[in-house]
Tab-separated table of C-alpha atoms in Angstrom:
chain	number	residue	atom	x	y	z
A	1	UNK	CA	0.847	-3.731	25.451
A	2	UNK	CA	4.315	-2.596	25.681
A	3	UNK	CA	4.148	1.345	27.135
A	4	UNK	CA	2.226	2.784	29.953
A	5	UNK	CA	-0.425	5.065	28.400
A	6	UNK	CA	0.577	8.582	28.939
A	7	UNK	CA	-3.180	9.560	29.534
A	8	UNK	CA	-6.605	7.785	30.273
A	9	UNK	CA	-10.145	9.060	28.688
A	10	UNK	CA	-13.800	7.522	28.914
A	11	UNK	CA	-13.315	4.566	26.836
A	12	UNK	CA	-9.920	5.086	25.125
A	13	UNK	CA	-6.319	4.990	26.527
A	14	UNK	CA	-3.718	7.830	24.580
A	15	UNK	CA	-0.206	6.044	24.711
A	16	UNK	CA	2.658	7.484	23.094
A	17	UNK	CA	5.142	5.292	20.866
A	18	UNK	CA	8.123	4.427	22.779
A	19	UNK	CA	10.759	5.660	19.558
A	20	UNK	CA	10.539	8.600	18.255
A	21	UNK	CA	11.683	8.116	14.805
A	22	UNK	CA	12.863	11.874	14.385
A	23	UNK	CA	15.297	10.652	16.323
A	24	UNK	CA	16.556	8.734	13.695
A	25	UNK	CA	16.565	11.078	10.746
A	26	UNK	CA	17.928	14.228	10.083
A	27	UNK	CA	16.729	17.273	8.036
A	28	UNK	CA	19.724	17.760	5.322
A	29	UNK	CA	21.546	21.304	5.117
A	30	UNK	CA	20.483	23.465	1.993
A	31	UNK	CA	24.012	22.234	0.366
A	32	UNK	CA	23.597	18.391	1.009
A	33	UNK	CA	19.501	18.946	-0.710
A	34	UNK	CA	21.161	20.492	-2.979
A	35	UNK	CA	23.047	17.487	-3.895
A	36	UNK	CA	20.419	14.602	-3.237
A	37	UNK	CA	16.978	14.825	-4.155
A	38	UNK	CA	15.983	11.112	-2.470
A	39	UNK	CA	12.477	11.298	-4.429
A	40	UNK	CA	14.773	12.057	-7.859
A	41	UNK	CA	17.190	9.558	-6.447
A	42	UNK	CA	14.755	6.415	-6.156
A	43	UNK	CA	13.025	7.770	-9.882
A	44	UNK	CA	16.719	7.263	-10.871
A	45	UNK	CA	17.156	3.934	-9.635
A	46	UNK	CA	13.741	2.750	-10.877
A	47	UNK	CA	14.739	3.962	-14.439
A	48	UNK	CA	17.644	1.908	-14.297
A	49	UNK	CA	15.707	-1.342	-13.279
A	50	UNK	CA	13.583	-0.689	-16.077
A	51	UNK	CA	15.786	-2.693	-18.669
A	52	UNK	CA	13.711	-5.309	-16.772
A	53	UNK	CA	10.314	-4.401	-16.704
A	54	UNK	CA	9.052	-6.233	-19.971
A	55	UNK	CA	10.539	-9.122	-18.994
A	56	UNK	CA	8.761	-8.737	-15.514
A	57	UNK	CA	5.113	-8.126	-17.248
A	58	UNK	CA	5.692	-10.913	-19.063
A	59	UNK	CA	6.378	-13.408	-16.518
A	60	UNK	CA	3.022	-11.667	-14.653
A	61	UNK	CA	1.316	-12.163	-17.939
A	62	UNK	CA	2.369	-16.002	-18.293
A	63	UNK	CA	1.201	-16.405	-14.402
A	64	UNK	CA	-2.287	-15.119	-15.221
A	65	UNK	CA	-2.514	-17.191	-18.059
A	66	UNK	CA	-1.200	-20.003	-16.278
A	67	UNK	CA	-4.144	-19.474	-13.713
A	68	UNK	CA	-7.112	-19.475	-15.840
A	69	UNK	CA	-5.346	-22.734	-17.859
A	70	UNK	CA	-5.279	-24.332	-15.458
A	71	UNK	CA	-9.269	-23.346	-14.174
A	72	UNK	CA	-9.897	-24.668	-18.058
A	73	UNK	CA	-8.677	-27.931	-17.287
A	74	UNK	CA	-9.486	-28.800	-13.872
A	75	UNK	CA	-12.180	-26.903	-13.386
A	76	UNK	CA	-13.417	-24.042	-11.219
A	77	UNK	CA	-12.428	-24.018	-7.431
A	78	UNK	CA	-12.205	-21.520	-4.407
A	79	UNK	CA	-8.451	-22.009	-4.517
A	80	UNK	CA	-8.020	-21.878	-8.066
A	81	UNK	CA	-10.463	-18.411	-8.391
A	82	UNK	CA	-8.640	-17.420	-5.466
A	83	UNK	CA	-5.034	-17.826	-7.894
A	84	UNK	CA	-6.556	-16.739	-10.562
A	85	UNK	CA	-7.618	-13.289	-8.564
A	86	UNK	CA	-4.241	-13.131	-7.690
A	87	UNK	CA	-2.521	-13.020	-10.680
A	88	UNK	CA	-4.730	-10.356	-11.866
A	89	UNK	CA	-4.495	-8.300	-8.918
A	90	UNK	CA	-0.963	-8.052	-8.997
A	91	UNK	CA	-0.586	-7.214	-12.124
A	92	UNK	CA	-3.275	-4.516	-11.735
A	93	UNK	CA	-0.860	-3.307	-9.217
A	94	UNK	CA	2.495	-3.237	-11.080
A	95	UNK	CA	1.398	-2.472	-14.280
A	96	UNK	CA	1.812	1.234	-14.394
A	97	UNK	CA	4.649	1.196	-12.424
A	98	UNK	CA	6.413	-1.315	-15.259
A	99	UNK	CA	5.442	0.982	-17.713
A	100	UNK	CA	1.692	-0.745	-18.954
A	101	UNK	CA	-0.789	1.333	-17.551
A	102	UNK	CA	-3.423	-0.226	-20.195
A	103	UNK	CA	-2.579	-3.452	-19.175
A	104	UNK	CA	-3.459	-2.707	-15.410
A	105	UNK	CA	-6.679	-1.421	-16.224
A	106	UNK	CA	-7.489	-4.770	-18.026
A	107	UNK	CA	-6.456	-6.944	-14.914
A	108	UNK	CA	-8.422	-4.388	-12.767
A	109	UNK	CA	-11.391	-5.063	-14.437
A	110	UNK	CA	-10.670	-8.958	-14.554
A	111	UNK	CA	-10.529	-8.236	-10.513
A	112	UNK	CA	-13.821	-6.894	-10.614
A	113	UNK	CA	-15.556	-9.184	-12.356
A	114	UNK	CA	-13.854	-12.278	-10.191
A	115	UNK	CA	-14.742	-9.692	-6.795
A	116	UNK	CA	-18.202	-9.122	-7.495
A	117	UNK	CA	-18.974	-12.432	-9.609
A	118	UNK	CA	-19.412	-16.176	-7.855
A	119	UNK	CA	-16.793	-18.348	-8.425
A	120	UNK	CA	-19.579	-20.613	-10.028
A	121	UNK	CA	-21.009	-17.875	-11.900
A	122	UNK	CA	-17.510	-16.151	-14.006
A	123	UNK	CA	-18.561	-15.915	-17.680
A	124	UNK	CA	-15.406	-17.600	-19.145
A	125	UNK	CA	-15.403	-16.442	-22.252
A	126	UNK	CA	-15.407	-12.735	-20.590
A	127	UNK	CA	-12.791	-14.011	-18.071
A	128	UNK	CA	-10.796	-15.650	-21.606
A	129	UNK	CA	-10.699	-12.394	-23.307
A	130	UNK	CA	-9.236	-10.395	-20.313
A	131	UNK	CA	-6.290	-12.545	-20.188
A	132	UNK	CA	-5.784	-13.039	-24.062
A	133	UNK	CA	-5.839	-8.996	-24.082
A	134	UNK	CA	-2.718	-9.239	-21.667
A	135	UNK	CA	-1.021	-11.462	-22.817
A	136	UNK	CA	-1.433	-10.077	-26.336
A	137	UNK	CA	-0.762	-6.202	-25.033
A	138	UNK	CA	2.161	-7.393	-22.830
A	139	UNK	CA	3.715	-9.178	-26.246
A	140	UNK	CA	3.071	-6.375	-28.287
A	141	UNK	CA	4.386	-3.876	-25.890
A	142	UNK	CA	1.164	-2.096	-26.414
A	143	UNK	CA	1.767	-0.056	-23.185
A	144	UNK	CA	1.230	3.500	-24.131
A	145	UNK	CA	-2.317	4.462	-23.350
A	146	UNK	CA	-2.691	7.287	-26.453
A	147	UNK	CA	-2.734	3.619	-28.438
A	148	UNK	CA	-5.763	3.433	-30.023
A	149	UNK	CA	-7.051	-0.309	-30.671
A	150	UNK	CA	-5.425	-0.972	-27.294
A	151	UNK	CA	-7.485	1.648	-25.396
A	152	UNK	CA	-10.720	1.036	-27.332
A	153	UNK	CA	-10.130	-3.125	-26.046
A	154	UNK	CA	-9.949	-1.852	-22.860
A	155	UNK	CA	-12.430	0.726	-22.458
A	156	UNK	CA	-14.938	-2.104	-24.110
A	157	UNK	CA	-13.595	-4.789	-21.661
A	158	UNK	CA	-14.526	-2.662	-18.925
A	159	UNK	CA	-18.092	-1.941	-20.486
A	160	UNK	CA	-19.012	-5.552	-21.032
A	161	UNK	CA	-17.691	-6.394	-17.291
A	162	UNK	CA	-19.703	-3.705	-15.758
A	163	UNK	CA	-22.656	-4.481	-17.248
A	164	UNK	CA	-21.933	-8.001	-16.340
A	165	UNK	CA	-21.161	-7.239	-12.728
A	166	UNK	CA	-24.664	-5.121	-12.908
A	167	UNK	CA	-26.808	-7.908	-14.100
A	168	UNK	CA	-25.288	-10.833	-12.172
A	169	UNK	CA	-23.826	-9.583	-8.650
A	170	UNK	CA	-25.489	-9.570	-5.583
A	171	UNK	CA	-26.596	-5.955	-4.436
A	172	UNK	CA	-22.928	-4.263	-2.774
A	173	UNK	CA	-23.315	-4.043	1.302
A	174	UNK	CA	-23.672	-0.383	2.390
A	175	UNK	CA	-20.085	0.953	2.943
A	176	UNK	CA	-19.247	1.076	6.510
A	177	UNK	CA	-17.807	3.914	8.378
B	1	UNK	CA	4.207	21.464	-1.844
B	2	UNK	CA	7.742	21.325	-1.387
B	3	UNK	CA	9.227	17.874	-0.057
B	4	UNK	CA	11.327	17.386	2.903
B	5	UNK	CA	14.806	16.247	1.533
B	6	UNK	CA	15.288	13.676	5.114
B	7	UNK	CA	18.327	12.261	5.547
B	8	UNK	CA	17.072	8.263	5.846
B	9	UNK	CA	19.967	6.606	5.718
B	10	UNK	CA	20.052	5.320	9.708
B	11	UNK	CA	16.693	4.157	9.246
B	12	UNK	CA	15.626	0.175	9.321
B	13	UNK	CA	12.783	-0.679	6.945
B	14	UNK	CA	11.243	-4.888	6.792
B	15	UNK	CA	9.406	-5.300	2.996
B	16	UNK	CA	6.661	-8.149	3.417
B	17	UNK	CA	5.544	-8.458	-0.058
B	18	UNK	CA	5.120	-11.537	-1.576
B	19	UNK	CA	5.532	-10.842	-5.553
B	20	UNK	CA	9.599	-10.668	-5.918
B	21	UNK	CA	8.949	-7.988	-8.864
B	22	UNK	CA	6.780	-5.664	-6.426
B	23	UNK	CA	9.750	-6.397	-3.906
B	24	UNK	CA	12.035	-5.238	-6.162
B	25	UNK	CA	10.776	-2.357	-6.865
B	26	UNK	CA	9.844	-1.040	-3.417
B	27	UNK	CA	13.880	-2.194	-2.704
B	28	UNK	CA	15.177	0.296	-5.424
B	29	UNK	CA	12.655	2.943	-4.155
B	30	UNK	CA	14.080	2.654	-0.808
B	31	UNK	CA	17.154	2.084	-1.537
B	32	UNK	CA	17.176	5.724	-3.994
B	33	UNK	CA	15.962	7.086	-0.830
B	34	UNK	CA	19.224	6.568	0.946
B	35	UNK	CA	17.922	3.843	3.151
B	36	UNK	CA	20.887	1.383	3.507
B	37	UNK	CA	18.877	-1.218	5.836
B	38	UNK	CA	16.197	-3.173	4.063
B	39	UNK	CA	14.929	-5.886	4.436
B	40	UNK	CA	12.561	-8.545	2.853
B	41	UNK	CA	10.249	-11.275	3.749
B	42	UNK	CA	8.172	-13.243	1.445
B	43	UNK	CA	5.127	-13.544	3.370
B	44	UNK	CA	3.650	-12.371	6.219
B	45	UNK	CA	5.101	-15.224	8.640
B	46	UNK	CA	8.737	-14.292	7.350
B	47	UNK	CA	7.683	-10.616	8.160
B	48	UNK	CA	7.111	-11.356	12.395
B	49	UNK	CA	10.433	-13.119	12.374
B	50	UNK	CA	11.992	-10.652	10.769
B	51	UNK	CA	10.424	-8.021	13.482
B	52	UNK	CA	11.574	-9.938	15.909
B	53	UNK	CA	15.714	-10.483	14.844
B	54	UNK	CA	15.980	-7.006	12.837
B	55	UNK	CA	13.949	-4.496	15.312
B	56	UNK	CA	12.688	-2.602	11.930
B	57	UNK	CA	11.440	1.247	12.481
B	58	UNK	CA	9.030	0.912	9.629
B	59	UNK	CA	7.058	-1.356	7.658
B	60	UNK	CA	5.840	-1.543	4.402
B	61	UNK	CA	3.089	-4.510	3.583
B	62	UNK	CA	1.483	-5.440	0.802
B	63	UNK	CA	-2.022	-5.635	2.051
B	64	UNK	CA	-2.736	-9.123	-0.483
B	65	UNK	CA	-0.333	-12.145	0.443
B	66	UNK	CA	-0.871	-15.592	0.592
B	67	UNK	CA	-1.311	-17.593	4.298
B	68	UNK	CA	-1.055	-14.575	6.462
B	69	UNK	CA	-2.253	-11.212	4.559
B	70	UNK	CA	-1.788	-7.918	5.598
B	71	UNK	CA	-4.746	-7.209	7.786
B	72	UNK	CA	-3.801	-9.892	9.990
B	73	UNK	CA	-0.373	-9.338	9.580
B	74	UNK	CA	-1.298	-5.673	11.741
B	75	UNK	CA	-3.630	-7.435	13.543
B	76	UNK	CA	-1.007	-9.586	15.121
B	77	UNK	CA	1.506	-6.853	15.419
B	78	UNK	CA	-0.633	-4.478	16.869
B	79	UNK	CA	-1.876	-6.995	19.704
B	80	UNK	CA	1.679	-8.123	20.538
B	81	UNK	CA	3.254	-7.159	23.443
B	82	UNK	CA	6.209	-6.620	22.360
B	83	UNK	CA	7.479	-2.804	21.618
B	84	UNK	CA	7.067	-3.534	18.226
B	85	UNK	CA	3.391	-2.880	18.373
B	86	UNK	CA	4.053	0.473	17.633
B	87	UNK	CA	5.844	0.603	14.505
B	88	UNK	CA	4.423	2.435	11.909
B	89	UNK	CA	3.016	-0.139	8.933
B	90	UNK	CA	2.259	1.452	5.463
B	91	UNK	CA	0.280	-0.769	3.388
B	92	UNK	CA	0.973	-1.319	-0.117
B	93	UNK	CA	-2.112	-2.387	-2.229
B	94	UNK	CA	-3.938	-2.256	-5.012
B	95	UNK	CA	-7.418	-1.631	-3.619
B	96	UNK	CA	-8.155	2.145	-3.996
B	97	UNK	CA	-12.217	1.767	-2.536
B	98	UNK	CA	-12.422	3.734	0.087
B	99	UNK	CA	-14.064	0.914	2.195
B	100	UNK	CA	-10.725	-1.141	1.666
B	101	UNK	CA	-8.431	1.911	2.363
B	102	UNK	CA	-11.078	2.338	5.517
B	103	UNK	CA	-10.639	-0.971	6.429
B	104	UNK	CA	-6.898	-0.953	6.992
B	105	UNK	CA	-7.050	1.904	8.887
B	106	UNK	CA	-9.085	-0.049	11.085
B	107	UNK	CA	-6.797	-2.876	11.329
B	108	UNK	CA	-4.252	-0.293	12.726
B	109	UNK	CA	-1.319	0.766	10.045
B	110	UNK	CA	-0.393	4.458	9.852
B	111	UNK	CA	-0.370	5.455	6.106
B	112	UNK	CA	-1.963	3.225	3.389
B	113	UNK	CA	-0.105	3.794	-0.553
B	114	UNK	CA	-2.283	2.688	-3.394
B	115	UNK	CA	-0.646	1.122	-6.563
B	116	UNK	CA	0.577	2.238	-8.604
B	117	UNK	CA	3.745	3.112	-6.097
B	118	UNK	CA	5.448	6.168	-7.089
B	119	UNK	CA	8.342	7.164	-5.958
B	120	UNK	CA	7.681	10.572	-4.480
B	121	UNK	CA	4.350	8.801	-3.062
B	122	UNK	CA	6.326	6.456	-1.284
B	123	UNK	CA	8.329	8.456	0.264
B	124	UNK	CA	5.811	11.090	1.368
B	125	UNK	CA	4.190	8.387	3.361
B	126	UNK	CA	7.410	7.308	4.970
B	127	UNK	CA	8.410	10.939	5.876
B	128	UNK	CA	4.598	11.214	7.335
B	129	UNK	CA	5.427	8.074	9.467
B	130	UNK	CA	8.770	9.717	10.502
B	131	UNK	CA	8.000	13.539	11.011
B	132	UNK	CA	4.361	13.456	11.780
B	133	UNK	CA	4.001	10.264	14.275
B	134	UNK	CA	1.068	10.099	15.997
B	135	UNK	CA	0.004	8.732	19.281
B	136	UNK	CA	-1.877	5.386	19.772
B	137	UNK	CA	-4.889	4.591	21.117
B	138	UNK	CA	-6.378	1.697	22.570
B	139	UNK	CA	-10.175	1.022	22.851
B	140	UNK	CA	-12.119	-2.126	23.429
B	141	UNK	CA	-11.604	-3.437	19.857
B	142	UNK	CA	-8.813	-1.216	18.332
B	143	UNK	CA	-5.374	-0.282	18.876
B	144	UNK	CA	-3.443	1.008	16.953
B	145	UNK	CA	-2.327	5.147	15.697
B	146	UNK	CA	-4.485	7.788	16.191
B	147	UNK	CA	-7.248	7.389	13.496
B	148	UNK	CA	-8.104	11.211	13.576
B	149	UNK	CA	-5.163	13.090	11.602
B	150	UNK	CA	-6.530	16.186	11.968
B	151	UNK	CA	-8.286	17.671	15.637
B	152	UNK	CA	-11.713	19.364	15.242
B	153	UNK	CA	-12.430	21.806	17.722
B	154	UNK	CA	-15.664	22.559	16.403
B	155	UNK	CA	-17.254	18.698	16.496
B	156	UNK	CA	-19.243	18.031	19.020
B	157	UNK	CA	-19.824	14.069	20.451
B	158	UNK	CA	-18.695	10.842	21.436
B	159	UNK	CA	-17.691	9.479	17.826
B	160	UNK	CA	-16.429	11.787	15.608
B	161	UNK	CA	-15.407	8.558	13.716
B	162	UNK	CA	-19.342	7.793	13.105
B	163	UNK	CA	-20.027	11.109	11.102
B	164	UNK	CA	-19.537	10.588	7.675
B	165	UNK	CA	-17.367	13.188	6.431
B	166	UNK	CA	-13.846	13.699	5.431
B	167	UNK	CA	-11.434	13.034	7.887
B	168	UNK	CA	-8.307	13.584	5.968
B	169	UNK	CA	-7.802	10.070	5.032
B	170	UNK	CA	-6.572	10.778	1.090
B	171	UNK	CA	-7.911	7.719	-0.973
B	172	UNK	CA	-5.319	7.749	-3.542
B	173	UNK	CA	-3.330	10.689	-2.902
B	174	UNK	CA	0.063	11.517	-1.422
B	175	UNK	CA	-1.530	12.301	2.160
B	176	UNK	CA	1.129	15.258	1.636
B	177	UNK	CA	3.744	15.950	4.603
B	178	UNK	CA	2.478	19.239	6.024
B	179	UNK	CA	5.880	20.845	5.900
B	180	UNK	CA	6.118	23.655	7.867
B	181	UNK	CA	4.623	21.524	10.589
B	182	UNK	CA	6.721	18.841	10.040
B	183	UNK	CA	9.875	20.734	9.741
B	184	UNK	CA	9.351	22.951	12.906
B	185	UNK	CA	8.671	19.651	14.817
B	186	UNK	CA	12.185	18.361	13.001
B	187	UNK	CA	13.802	21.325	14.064
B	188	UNK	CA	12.325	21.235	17.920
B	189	UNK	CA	13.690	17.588	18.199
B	190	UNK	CA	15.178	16.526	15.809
B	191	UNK	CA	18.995	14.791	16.543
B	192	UNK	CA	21.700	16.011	14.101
C-alpha cells in the first residue's frame, strides 16, 4: 500500500490517508451561508431536471418490459433473470427520486421475488403482473402514493410475493456480522 | 441538526454509475452543491481509468453495475498501490438490508447512501467523508477506513466487530455530520 502506517497493533496496522480533504474545503462565512444553501441548491437543480423525469420512468418502464419480453420469448436464462433483475432494481432505485414512489415499491418487490426465487422457479404470471403494474402506473402517472387503486395494487403485489417468497424460497442464511 | 454549509467547489468527484438517468441525477446533485469537477464513467472499468488520469478526492459508486460491480470495484481500489487506495468511496444502492449495507462496509468504502438519493442525504455523506475522515486499517483480509465510527471505552476484547450490537452504521439514514465535532476539527485545520 501507498503510506507507511503511522502505528502498528496485534494484528492490525492504523495508517493515516495521505490527503486530508479539509484541506480542500472551506467552512463558508455566516454571509456567504447566508447566500448558498448547497443542500437547497442541488433540491433546486433537481426540480429543474424534473421536466424530465416522466420521460425517464418511462424509458425505465419500457426496459423492464423489454426484459421480461424478451424471457417470454426465448425463454428463462441466468443472463436474461440477471437483466430482468436489473431493470427492476433500478427502477426500485430511482423511482422516488423521479417522483413515483409507488412505482418503486412495485419493482422492489419484483426484486424480491427474482432475489429469493430460482431463476427456474419465477411464477410468471406474478412476475407479468409486476411489470404490467409499471408500465400501467408509469403511463398513468399514477405516482402519488395517497392514490387509492394504485396503493391497494401495490400493497396486494407485495402480499402475494411474500407469501410466494415464504412458500417457495430456500430458508435465508443467518445474517453475518 | 444543523448542516455544515462547505464550500465544495475545489473538490474532484468520479460518478461510476452505469444507468445515465441515475448519473444524471447524482451530476445535478453535485453540481447544486457547488462542485465544479465531476466526472462520469459508465462502468466500473471506466471508473479505474478515470482514477488514474483525473486523481478524484471522492467517489460515488453505484454498488449494482454490469462487468465490474461495486464491491469489486473497492476491492480493487483498496488493494492498489497506488495513493488512490485511500479515497473515500460512497456507495450508491438500492439494497437497504443491513447484511448488504454490512457487506460494503466490508469491502472497504467510507459511507454507504441508500436510494432513494436525496439531496441533503447526499451531501451529508460527502461532508462526513470530508470533515470526519477516518484512518485506515489493514488486517489480514481487510483494508480499508476504520470500520468502528464511534470508540468504546467501556468494551472489553479482541473483536468488538463480533458483538452484535449497534455500531453506528445508520441503515438508511443520513449517518448525520456531528457538527460541532466536525466544525471544531474544520476550524483546527481547515485551509481558508
Amino acid at each position: 500500500m501507498a503510506s507507511d502506517p503511522t502505528k502498528s497493533n496485534d494484528g492490525y496496522e492504523v495508517v493515516k490517508p495521505p490527503r486530508d480533504l479539509r484541506s480542500k474545503v472551506r467552512m463558508m462565512s455566516e454571509r456567504e451561508a447566508a447566500r448558498f444553501d448547497p443542500v437547497k441548491s442541488a433540491e433546486a437543480a433537481l426540480d429543474r431536471l424534473s421536466g424530465d423525469f416522466d420521460n425517464w420512468m418511462a424509458n425505465e418502464a419500457a426496459t423492464l418490459a423489454a426484459a421480461w419480453s424478451d424471457i417470454q420469448q426465448k425463454g428463462m436464462s441466468e443472463d436474461r433473470c440477471a437483466t430482468l433483475f436489473r431493470a427492476a432494481h433500478d427502477i426500485k432505485g430511482q423511482a422516488s427520486t423521479l417522483g413515483y414512489p409507488l412505482v418503486g415499491a412495485v419493482a422492489g418487490s419484483l426484486c424480491h421475488l427474482i432475489e429469493h426465487v430460482p431463476a427456474d422457479a419465477l411464477p410468471a404470471k406474478l412476475v407479468a403482473q409486476h411489470v404490467d403494474a409499471v408500465r400501467a402506473m408509469v403511463a398513468e402517472t399514477a405516482q402519488k402514493e395517497e392514490n387509492p387503486t394504485a396503493r391497494a395494487l401495490v400493497d396486494r403485489l407485495a402480499e402475494v410475493t411474500e407469501d410466494f417468497v415464504a412458500r417457495t424460497a430456500p430458508p435465508a442464511e443467518p445474517e453475518a456480522n | 441538526m444543523a448542516i455544515p454549509h462547505l464550500d465544495l467547489s475545489s473538490l474532484r468527484v468520479l460518478v461510476a454509475e452505469d444507468n445515465p438517468h441515475m448519473r444524471h441525477i447524482l451530476r445535478m446533485l453535485l453540481s447544486g452543491y457547488g462542485i465544479r469537477r465531476i466526472f462520469e464513467a459508465e462502468d466500473g472499468a471506466s471508473a479505474l481509468e478515470l482514477i488514474g488520469a483525473r486523481d478524484p478526492d471522492l467517489l460515488l459508486v453505484d454498488w449494482m453495475m454490469p462487468i465490474l460491480d461495486g464491491a469489486e470495484l473497492t476491492r480493487i481500489i483498496r488493494r492498489s498501490p497506488a495513493p488512490s487506495c485511500f479515497i473515500p468511496i460512497v456507495a450508491v444502492t438500492a439494497h437497504t438490508q443491513r447484511n448488504r449495507v454490512i457487506s460494503a462496509r466490508d469491502a472497504g468504502v467510507t459511507e454507504v447512501m441508500c436510494k432513494p438519493v436525496s439531496a441533503r442525504g447526499l451531501y451529508l455523506r460527502l461532508a462526513n467523508c470530508v470533515l470526519n475522515q477516518r484512518d485506515f486499517i489493514r488486517t489480514k483480509s481487510f483494508f480499508g477506513p476504520d470500520r468502528r465510527r464511534f470508540q468504546s471505552p467501556t468494551f472489553i476484547g479482541a473483536e468488538r466487530r463480533g458483538v452484535k450490537r449497534d455500531d453506528g452504521y445508520t441503515l438508511d439514514g443520513p449517518g448525520e455530520v456531528d457538527q460541532s465535532r466536525a466544525v471544531t476539527k474544520m476550524r483546527d485545520s481547515a485551509v481558508s
